[in-house]
PDB file of C-alpha atoms in Angstrom:
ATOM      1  CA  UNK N  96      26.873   6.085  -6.046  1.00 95.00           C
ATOM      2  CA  UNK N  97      24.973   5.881  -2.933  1.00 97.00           C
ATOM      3  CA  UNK N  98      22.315   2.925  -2.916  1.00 97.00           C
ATOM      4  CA  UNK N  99      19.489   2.957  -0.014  1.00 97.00           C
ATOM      5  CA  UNK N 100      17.861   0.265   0.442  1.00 97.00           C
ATOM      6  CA  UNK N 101      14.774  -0.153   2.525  1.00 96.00           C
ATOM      7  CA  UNK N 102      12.547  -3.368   3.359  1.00 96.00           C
ATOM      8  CA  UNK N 103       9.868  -4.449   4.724  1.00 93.00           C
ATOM      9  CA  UNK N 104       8.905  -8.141   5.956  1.00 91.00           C
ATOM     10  CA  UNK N 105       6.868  -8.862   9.034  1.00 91.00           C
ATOM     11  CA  UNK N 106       7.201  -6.724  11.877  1.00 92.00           C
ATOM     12  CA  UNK N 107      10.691  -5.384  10.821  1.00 95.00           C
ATOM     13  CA  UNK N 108      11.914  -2.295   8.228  1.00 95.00           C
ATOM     14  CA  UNK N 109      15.752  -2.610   7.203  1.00 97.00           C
ATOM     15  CA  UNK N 110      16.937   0.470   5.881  1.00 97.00           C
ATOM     16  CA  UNK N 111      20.842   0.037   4.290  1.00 97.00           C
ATOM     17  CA  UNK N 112      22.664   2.551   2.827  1.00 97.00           C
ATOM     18  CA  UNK N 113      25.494   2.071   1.337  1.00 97.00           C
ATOM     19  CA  UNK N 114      28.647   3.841  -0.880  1.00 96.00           C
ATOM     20  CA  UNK N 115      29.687   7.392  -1.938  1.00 94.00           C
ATOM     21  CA  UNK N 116      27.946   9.919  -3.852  1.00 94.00           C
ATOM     22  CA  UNK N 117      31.192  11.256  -5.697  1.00 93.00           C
ATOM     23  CA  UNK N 118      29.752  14.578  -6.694  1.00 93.00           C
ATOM     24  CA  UNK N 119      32.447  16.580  -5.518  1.00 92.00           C
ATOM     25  CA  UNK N 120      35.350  16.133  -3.441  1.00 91.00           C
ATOM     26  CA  UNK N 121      35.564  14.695   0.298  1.00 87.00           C
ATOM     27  CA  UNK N 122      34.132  17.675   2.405  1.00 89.00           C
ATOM     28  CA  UNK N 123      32.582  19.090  -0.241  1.00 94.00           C
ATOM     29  CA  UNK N 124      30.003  16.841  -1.610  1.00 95.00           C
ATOM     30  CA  UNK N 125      26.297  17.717  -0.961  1.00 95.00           C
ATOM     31  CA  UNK N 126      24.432  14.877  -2.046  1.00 96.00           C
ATOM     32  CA  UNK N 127      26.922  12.846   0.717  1.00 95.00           C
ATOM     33  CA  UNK N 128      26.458  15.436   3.321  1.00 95.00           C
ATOM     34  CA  UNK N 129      22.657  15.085   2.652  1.00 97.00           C
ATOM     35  CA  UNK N 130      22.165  11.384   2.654  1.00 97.00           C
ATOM     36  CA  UNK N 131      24.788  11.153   5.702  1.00 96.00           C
ATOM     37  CA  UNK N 132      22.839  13.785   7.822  1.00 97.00           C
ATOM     38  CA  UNK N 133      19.374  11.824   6.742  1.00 97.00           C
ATOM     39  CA  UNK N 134      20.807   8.365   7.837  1.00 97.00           C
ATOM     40  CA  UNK N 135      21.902   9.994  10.933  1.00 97.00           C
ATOM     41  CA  UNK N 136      18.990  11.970  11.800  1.00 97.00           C
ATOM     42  CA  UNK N 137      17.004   8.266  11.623  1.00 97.00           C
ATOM     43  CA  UNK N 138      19.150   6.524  13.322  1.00 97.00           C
ATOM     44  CA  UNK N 139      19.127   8.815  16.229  1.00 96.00           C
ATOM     45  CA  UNK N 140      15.866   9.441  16.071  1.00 96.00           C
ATOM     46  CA  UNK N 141      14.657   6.369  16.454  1.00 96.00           C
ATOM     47  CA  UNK N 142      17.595   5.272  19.258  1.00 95.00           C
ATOM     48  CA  UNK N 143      15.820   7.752  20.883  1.00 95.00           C
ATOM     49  CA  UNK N 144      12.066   6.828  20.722  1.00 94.00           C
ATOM     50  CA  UNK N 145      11.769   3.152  20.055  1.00 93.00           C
ATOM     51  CA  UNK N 146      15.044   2.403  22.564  1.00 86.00           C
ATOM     52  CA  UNK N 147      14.157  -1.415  22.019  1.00 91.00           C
ATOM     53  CA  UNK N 148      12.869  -2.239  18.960  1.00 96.00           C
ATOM     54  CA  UNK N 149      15.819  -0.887  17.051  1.00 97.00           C
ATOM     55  CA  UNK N 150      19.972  -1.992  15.826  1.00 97.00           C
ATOM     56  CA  UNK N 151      21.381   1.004  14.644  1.00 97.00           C
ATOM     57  CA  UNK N 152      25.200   0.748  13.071  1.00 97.00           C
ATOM     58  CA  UNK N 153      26.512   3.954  10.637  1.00 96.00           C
ATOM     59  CA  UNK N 154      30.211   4.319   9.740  1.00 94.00           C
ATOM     60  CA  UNK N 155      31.604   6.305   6.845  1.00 91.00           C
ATOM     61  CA  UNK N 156      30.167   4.810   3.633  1.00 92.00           C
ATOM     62  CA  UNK N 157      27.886   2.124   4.866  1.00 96.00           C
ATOM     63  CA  UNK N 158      24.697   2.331   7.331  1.00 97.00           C
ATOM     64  CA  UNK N 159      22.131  -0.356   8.861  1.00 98.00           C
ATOM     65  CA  UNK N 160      18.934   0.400  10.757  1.00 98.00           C
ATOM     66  CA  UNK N 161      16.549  -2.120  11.472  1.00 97.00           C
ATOM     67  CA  UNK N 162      13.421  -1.495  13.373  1.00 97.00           C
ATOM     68  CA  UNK N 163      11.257  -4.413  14.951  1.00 96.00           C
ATOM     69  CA  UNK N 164       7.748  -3.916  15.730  1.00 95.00           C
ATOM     70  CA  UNK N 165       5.112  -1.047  15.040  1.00 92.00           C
ATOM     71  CA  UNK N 166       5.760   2.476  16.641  1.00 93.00           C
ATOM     72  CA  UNK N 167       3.946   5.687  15.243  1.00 94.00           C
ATOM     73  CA  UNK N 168       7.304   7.639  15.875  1.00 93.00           C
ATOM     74  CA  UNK N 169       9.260   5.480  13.734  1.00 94.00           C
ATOM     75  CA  UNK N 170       6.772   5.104  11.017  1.00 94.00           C
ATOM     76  CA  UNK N 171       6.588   8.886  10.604  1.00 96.00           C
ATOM     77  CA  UNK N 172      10.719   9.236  11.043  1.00 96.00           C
ATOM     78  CA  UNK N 173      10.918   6.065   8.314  1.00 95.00           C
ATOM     79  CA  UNK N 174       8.763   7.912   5.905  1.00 95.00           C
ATOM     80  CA  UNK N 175      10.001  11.399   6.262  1.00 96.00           C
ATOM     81  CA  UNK N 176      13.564  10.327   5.727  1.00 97.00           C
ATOM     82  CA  UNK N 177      12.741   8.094   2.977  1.00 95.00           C
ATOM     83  CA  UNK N 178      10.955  11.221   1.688  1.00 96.00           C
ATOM     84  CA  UNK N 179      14.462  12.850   1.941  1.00 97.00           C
ATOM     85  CA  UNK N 180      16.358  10.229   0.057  1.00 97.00           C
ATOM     86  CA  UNK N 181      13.606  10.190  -2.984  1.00 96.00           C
ATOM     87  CA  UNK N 182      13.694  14.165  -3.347  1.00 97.00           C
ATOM     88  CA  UNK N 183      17.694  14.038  -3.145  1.00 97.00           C
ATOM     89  CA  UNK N 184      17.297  11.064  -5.849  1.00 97.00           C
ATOM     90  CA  UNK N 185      15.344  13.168  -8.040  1.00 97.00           C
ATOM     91  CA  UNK N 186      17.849  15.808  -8.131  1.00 97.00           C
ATOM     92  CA  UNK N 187      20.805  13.993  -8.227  1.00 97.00           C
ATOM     93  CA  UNK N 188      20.017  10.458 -10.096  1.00 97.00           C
ATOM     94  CA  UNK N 189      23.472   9.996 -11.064  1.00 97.00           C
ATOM     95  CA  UNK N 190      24.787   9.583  -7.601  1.00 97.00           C
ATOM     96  CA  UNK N 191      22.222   8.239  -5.160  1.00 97.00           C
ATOM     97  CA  UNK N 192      19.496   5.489  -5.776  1.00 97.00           C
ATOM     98  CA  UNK N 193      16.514   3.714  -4.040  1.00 95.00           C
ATOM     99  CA  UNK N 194      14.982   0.774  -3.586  1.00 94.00           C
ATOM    100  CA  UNK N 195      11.618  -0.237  -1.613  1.00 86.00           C
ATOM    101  CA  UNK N 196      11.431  -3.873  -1.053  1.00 74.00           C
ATOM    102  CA  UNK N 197       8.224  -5.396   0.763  1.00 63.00           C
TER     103      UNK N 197
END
């Protein structure tokens, strides 16, 4: 199971994801390769825009962004990746979850 968690206190957003989907077999598993290219795609994204308001760290299994501060950029990369995760949630329950903290 993959669990994603993202929250909101002040000025920052922590998005966390964490685990394996187990759907299918290593190189093989979509919901993985889905959540893994969303996380990425964020991350990268927002290395890229907001240089200084955000910590980025992803390894195999386990992700942590956290963004400081307001940026229209991020806001829209947040929510359209967090768009991604609820769709791929919907379709596969069984193997990836999330949870919205404020």
């Amino acid at each position: 199971m993959i669990n994603i968690s993202v929250k909101s206190k002040d000025d920052t957003i922590e998005i966390n994801a964490q685990g394996h989907a187990n759907a299918a077999p290593k190189g093989k598993d979509v919901v993985c390769a889905a959540a893994t290219i969303l996380i990425r795609t964020l991350a990268k994204t927002l290395e890229n825009a907001v240089q200084g308001m955000v910590k980025a760290d992803v390894a195999d299994g386990k992700a942590s962004i956290s963004v400081t501060g307001y940026d229209p950029v991020a806001a829209v990369a947040i929510e359209t990746v967090c768009t991604g995760f609820r769709l791929l949630q919907e379709q596969y329950p069984e193997h990836i979850k999330i949870f919205a903290e404020k």
